[in-house]
GROMACS .gro file of C-alpha atoms in nm:
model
  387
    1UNK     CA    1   0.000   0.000   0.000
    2UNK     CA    2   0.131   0.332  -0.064
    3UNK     CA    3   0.167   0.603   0.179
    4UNK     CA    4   0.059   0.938   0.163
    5UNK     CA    5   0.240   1.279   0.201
    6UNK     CA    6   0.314   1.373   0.575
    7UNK     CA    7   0.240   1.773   0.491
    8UNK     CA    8   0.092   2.012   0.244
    9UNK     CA    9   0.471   1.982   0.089
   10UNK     CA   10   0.428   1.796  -0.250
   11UNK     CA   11   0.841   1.727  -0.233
   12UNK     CA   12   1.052   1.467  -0.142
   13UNK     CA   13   1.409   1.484  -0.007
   14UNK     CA   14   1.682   1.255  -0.126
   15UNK     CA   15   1.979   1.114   0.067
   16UNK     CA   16   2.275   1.114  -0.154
   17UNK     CA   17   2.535   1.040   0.032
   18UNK     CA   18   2.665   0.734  -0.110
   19UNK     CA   19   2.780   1.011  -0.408
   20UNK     CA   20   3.061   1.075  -0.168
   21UNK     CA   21   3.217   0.747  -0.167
   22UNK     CA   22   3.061   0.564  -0.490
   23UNK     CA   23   3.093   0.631  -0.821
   24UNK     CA   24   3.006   0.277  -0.923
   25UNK     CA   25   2.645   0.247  -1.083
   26UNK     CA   26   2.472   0.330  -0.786
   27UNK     CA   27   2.560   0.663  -0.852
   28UNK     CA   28   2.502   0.744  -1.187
   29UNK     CA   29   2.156   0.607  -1.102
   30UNK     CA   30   2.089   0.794  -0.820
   31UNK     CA   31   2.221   1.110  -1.047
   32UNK     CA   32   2.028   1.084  -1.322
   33UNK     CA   33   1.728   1.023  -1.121
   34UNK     CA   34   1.768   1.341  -0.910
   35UNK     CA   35   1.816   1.520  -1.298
   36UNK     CA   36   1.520   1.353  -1.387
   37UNK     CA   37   1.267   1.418  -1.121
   38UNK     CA   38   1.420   1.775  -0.986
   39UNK     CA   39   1.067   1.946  -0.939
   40UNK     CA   40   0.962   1.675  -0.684
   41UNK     CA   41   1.277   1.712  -0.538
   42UNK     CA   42   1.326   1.930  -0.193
   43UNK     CA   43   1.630   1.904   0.011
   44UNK     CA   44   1.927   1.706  -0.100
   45UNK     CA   45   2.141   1.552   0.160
   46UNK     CA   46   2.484   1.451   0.195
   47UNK     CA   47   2.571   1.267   0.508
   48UNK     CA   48   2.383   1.527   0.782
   49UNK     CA   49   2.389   1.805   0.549
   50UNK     CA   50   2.149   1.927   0.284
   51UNK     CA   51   2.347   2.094   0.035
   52UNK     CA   52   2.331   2.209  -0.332
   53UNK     CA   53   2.597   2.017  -0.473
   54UNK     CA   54   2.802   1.754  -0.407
   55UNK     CA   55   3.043   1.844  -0.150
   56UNK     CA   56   3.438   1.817  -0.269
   57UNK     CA   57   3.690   1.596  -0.159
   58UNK     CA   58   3.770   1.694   0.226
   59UNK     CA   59   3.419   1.792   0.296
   60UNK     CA   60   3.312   1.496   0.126
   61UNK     CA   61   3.549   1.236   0.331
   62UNK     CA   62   3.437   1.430   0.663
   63UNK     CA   63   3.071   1.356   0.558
   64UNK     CA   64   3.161   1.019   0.456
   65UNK     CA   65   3.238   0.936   0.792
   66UNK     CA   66   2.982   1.113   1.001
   67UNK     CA   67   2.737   0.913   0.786
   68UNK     CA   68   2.944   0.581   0.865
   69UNK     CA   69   2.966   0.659   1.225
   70UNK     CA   70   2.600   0.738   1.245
   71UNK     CA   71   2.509   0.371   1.088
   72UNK     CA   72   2.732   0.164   1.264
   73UNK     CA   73   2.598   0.347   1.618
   74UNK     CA   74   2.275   0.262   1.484
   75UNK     CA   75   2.329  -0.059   1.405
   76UNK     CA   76   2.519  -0.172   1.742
   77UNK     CA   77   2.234   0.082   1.898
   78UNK     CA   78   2.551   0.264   2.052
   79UNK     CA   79   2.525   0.486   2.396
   80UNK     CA   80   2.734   0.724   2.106
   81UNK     CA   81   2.524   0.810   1.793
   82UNK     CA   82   2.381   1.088   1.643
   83UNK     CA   83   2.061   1.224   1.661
   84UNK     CA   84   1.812   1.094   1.330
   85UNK     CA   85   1.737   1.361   1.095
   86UNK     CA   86   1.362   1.422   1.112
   87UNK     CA   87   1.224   1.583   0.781
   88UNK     CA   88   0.888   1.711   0.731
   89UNK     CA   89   0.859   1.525   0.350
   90UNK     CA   90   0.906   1.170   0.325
   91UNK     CA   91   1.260   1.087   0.223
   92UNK     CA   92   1.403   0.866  -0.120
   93UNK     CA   93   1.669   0.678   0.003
   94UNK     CA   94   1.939   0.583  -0.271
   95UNK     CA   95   2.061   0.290  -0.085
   96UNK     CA   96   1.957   0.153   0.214
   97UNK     CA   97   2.265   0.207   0.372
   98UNK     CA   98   2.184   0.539   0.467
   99UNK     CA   99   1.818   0.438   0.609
  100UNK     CA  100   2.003   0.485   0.989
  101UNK     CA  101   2.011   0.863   0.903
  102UNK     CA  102   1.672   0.892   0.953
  103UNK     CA  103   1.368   0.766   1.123
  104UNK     CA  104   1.233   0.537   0.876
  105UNK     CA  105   0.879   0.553   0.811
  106UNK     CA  106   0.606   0.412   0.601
  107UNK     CA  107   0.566   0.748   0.370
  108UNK     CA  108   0.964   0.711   0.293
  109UNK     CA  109   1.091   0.537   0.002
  110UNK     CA  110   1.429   0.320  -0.056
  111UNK     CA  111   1.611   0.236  -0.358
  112UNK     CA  112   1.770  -0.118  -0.329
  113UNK     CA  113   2.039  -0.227  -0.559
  114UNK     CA  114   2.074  -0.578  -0.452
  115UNK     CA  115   2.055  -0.752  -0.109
  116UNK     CA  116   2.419  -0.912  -0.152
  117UNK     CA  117   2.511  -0.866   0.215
  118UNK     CA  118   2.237  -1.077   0.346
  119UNK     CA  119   2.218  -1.348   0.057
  120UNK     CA  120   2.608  -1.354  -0.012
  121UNK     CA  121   2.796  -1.312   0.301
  122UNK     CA  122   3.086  -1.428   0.174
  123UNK     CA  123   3.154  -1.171  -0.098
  124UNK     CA  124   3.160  -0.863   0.148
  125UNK     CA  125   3.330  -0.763   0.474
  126UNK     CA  126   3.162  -0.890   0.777
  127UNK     CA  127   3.081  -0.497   0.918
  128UNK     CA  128   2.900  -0.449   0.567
  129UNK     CA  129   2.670  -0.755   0.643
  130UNK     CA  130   2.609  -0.678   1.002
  131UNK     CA  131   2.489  -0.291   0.874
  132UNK     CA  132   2.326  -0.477   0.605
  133UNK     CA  133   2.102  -0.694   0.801
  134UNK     CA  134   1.989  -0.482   1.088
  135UNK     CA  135   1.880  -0.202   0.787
  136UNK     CA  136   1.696  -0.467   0.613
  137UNK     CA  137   1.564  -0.604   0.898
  138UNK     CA  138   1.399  -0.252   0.992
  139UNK     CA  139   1.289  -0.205   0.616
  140UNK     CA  140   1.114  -0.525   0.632
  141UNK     CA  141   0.941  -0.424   0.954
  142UNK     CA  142   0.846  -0.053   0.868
  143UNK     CA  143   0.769  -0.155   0.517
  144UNK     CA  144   0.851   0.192   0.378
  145UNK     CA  145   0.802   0.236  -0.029
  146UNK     CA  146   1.059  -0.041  -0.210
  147UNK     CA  147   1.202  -0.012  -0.555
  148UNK     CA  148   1.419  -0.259  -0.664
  149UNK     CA  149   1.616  -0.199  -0.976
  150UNK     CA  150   1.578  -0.596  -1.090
  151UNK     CA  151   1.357  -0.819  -1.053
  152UNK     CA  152   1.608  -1.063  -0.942
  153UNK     CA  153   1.691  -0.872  -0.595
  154UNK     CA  154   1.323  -0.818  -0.547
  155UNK     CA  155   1.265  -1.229  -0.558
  156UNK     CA  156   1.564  -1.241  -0.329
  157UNK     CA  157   1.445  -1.005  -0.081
  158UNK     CA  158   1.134  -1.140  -0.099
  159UNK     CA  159   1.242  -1.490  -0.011
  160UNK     CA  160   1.427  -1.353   0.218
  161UNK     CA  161   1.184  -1.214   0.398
  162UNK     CA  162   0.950  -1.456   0.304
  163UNK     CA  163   0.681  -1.141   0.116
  164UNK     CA  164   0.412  -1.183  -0.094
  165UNK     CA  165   0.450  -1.027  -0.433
  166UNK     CA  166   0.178  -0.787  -0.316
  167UNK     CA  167   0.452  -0.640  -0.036
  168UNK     CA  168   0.781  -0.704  -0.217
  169UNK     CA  169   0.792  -0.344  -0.390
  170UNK     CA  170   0.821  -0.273  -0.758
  171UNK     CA  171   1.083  -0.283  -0.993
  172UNK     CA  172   1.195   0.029  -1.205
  173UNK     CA  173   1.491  -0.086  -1.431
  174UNK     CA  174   1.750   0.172  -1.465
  175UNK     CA  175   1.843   0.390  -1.747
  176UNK     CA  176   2.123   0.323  -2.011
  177UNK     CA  177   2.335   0.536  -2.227
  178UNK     CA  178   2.471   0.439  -2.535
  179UNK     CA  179   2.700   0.660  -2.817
  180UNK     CA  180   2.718   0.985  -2.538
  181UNK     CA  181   3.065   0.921  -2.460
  182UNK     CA  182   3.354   1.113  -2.527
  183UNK     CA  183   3.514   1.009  -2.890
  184UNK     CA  184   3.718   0.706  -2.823
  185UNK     CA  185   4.053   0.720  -2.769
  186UNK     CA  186   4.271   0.389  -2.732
  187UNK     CA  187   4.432   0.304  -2.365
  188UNK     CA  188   4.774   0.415  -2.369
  189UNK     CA  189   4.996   0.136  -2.371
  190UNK     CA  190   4.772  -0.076  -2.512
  191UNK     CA  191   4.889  -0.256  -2.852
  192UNK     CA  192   4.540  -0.346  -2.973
  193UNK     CA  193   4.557  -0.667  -3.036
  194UNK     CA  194   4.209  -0.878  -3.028
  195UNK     CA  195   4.075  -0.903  -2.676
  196UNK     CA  196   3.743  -0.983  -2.491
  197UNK     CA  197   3.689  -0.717  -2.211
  198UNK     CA  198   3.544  -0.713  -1.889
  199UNK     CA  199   3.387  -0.376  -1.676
  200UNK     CA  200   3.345  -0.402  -1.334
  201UNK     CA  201   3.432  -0.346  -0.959
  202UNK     CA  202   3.756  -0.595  -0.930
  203UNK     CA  203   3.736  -0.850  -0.650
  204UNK     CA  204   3.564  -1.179  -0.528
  205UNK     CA  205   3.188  -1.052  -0.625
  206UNK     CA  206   3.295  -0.988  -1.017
  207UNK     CA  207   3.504  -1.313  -0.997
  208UNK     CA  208   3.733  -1.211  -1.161
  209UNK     CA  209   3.987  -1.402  -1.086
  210UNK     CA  210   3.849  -1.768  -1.205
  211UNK     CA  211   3.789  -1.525  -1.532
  212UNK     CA  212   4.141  -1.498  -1.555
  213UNK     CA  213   4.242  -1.876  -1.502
  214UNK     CA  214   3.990  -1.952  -1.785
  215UNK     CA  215   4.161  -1.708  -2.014
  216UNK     CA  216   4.498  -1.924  -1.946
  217UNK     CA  217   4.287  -2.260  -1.980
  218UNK     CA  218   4.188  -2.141  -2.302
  219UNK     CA  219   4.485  -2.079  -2.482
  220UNK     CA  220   4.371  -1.795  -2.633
  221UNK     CA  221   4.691  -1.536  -2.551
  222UNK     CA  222   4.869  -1.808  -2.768
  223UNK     CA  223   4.678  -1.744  -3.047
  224UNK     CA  224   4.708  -1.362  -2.988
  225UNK     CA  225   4.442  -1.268  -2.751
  226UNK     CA  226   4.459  -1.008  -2.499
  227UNK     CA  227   4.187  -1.018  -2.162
  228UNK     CA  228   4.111  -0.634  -2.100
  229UNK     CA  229   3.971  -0.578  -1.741
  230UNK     CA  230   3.876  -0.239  -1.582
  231UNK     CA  231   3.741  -0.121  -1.275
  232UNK     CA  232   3.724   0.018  -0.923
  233UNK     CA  233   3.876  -0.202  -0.625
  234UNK     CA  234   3.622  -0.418  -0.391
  235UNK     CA  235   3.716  -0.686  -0.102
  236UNK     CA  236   3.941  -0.944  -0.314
  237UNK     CA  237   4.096  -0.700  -0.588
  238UNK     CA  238   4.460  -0.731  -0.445
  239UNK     CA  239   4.443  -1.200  -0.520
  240UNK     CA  240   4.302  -1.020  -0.853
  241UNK     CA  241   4.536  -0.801  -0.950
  242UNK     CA  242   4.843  -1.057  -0.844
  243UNK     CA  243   4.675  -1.322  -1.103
  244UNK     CA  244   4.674  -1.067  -1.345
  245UNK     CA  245   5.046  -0.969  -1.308
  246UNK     CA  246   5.111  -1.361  -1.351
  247UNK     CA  247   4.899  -1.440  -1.685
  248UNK     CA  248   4.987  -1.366  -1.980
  249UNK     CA  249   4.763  -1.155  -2.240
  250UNK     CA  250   4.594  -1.061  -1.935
  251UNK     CA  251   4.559  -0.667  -1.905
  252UNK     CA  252   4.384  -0.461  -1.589
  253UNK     CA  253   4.347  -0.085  -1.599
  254UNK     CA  254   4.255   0.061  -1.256
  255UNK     CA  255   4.157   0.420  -1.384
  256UNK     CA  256   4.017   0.452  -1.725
  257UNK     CA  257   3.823   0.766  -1.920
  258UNK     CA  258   3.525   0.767  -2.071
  259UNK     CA  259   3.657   0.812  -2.374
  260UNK     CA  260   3.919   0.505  -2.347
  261UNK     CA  261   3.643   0.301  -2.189
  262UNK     CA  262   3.424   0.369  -2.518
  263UNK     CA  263   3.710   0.313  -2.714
  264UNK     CA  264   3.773  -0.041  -2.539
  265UNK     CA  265   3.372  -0.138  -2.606
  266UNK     CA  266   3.398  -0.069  -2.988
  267UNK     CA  267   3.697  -0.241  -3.031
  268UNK     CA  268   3.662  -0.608  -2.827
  269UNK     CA  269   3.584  -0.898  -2.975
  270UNK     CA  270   3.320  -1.003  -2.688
  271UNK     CA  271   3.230  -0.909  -2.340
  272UNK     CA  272   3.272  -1.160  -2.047
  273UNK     CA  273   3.082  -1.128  -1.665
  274UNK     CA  274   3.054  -1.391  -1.441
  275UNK     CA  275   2.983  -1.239  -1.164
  276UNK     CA  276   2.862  -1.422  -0.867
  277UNK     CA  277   2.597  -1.110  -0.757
  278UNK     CA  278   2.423  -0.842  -0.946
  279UNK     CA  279   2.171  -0.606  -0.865
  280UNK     CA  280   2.157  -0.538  -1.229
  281UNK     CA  281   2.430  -0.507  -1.458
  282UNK     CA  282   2.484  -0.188  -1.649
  283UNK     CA  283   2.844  -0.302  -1.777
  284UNK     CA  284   2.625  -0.569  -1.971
  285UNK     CA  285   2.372  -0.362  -2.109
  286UNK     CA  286   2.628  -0.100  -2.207
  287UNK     CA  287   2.838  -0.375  -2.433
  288UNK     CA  288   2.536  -0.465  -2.589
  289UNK     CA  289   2.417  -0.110  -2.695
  290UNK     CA  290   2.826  -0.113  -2.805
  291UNK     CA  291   2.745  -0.380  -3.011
  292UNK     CA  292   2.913  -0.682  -2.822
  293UNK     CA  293   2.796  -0.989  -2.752
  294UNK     CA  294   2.810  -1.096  -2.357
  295UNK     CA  295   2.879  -1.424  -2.183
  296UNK     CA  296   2.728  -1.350  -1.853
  297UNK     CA  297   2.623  -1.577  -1.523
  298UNK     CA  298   2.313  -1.763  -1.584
  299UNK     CA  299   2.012  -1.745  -1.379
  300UNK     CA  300   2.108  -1.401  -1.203
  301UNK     CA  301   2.049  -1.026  -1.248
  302UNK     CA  302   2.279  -1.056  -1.563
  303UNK     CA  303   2.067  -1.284  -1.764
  304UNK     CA  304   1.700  -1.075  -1.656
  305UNK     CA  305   1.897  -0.769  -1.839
  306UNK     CA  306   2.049  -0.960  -2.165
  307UNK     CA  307   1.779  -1.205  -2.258
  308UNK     CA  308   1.800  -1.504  -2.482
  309UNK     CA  309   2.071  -1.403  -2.673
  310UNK     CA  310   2.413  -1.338  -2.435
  311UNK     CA  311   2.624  -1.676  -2.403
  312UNK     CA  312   2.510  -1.843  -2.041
  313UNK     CA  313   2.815  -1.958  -1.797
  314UNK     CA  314   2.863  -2.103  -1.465
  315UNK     CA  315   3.067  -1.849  -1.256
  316UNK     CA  316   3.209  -2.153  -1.063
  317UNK     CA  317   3.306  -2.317  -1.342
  318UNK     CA  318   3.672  -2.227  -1.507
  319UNK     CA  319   3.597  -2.454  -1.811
  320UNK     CA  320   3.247  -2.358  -1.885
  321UNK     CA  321   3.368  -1.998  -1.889
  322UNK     CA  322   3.666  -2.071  -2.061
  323UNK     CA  323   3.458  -2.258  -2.358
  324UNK     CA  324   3.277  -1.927  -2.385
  325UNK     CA  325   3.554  -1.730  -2.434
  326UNK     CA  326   3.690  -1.940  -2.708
  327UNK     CA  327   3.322  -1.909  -2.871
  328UNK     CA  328   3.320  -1.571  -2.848
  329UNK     CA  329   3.672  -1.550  -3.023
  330UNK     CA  330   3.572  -1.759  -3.263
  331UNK     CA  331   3.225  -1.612  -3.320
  332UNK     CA  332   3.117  -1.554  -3.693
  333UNK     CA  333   3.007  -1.262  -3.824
  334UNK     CA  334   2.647  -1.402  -3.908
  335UNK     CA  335   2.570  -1.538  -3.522
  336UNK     CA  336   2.716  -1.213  -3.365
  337UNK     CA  337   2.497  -1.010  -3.603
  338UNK     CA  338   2.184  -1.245  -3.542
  339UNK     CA  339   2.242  -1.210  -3.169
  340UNK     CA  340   2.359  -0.828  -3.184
  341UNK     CA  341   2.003  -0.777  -3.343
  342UNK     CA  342   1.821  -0.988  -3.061
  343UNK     CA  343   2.034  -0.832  -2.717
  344UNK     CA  344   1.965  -0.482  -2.897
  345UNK     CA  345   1.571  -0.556  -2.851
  346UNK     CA  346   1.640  -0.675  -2.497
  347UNK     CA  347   1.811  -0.313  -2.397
  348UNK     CA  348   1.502  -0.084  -2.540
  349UNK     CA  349   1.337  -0.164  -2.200
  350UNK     CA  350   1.634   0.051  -2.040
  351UNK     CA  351   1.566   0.404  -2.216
  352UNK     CA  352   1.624   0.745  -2.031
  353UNK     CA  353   1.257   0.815  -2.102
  354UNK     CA  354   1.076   0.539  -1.952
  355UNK     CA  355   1.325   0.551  -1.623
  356UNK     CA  356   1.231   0.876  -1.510
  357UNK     CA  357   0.840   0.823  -1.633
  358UNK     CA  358   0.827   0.568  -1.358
  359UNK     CA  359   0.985   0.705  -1.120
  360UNK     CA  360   0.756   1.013  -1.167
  361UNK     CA  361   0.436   0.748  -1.127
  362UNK     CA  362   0.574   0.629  -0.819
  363UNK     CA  363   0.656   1.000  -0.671
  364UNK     CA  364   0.325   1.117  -0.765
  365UNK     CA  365   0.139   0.848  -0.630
  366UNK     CA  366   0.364   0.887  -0.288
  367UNK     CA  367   0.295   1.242  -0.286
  368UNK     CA  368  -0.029   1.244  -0.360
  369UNK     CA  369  -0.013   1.447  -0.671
  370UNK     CA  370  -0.224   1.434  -0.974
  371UNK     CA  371  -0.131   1.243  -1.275
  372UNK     CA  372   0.025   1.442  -1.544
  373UNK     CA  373  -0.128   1.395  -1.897
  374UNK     CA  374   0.157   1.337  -2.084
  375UNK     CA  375   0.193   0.957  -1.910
  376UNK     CA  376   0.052   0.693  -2.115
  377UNK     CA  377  -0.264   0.483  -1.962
  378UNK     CA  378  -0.060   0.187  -2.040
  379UNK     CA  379   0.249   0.293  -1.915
  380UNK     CA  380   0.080   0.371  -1.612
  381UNK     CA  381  -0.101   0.024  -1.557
  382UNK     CA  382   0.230  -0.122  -1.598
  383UNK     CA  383   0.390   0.093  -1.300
  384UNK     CA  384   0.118   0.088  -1.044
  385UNK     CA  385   0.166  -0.205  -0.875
  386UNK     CA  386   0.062  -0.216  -0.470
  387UNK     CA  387   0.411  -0.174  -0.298
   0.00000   0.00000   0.00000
């Protein structure tokens, strides 16, 4: 059921503090959401502060950490903890980690990404799931507004939690960009040879490093190959980075530009993630509006966002993925066209346009605002689903 406005106020205010500390696709979602919505939009805060940007780099670390203290006191329901903000509008939280900041109540909504902590333990550090579970755990008992960005993490929170789909929340996919980049420029000190290419946080989630023993079972650096990896560090990056050092054809940037990143999607031969969690995958849906074809983890997030047409692996298993990179190498041009054509249809569901069209349904409906014309009846059966 959703909950009504707490004021005459038709705003919301937005928590945005994981901006400090994440530029991963949490925050270009959150972003383009606040860009997107900005006339339901009231305060905007960053760790205990509203503000009108985002705060720089020494502000921003000093934030950081107020807003990690604050949780963690929360969590352990420390004798030392700061006093909950208490806003007169309901408040959008962009990840549940900052829930803590606030007193949580039914008119609030939260943005979940994936419930990784709580389902894989093993892939995070033990604080993170502790945080993890006692948010969720008040979520699940305040029942706020939920939007999950895949269906996937809204089955596995509602397992979890054992919900009925009338009480599990709705799903509103995020948007994709494909062809704004910068023009592509090559990686420096990168030869260009044929590669496959993976995008990602580096560490135990992405797996990246039985990706990088299948590349040596496959014998594909012998026949020229190089394996192009890029991303930010998680838990696990340092095992990563040493495997990488130790293989050869195997390449990891730690920093790349948009315009080198573009220039790496246009030129690999295929796209490999075998990620053991996902809350949704925009690495994958990027390579397909780039044209590649993906070999991704089957039955997950991954898989919900490709369709029929990506190559399906077993992240556990160093041959399966290392038959897929051979396939992809090997790929002629009439399958990767046939399956360019089919992924391409998957990825329309993704647009800008029908993002922020449902997220305006949902505010509206949270707010109690009228509809606005311009929403199509259909487009609005589709979104209003009970929470």
């Amino acid at each position: 059921m959703l909950s009504h406005r707490l004021d005459s106020d038709p705003r919301i205010d937005v928590d945005f503090t994981l901006s400090i500390h994440n530029r991963t696709g949490k925050y270009f979602i959150g972003r383009e959401l606040i860009e997107g919505v900005s006339d339901f939009i009231g305060d905007i805060y960053y760790g205990p502060l509203a503000l009108s940007a985002r705060p720089g780099r020494w502000l921003g670390s000093l934030l950081g950490r107020i807003q990690y203290l604050q949780t963690r006191g929360h969590v352990r329901q420390s004798s030392w903890r700061l006093p909950q903000r208490r806003s007169h509008r309901p408040v959008l939280h962009l990840d549940p980690f900052t829930v803590g900041s606030t007193a949580l109540r039914r008119e609030d909504i939260v943005l979940c990404h994936d419930v990784g902590p709580i389902t894989h333990p093993e892939l995070f550090e033990p604080h993170v799931c502790k945080a993890y579970e006692a948010i969720y755990n008040q979520i699940a008992t305040v029942r706020p507004n939920v939007v999950f960005v895949s269906h996937a993490s809204q089955r596995a929170y509602g397992a979890r939690y054992n919900t009925g789909p009338s009480m599990t929340g709705r799903v509103i996919y995020p948007a994709i960009h494909i062809g704004n980049r910068a023009a592509p420029v090559a990686p420096r000190d990168f030869h260009g040879k044929p590669f496959l290419l993976t995008v990602g946080s580096i560490g135990d989630r992405k797996n990246q490093i039985s990706c990088i023993a299948a590349f040596e079972r496959s014998g594909l650096s012998d026949r020229g190959f190089h394996y192009v990896m890029c991303g930010s560090r998680e838990p696990g990056f340092e095992a990563a980075a040493r495997a990488a050092e130790q293989t050869p054809g195997v390449v990891m940037f730690h920093y790349l530009t948009d315009a080198e990143l573009s220039w790496l999607y246009q030129h690999a031969c295929g796209f490999i993630l075998a990620s053991r969690l996902e809350g949704f995958g925009l690495p994958v849906a990027e390579a397909i509006g780039h044209g590649l074809v993906p070999a991704i983890t089957k039955a997950s997030a991954l898989e919900e966002v490709a369709g029929d047409a990506a190559l399906l692996i077993d992240a556990d298993d160093i041959d399966d993925i290392a038959a897929a990179m051979c396939r992809l190498a090997a790929m002629g041009p009439a399958e990767r066209e046939d399956r360019k054509k089919v992924l391409l249809r998957s990825i329309d569901r993704f647009s800008p346009d029908r993002f922020i069209e449902q997220w305006r349904i949902l505010l509206r409906e949270v707010l109690g605002r009228e509809p606005e014309r311009l929403i199509s009846s259909g487009a609005a059966r589709e979104t209003q689903c009970p929470l």
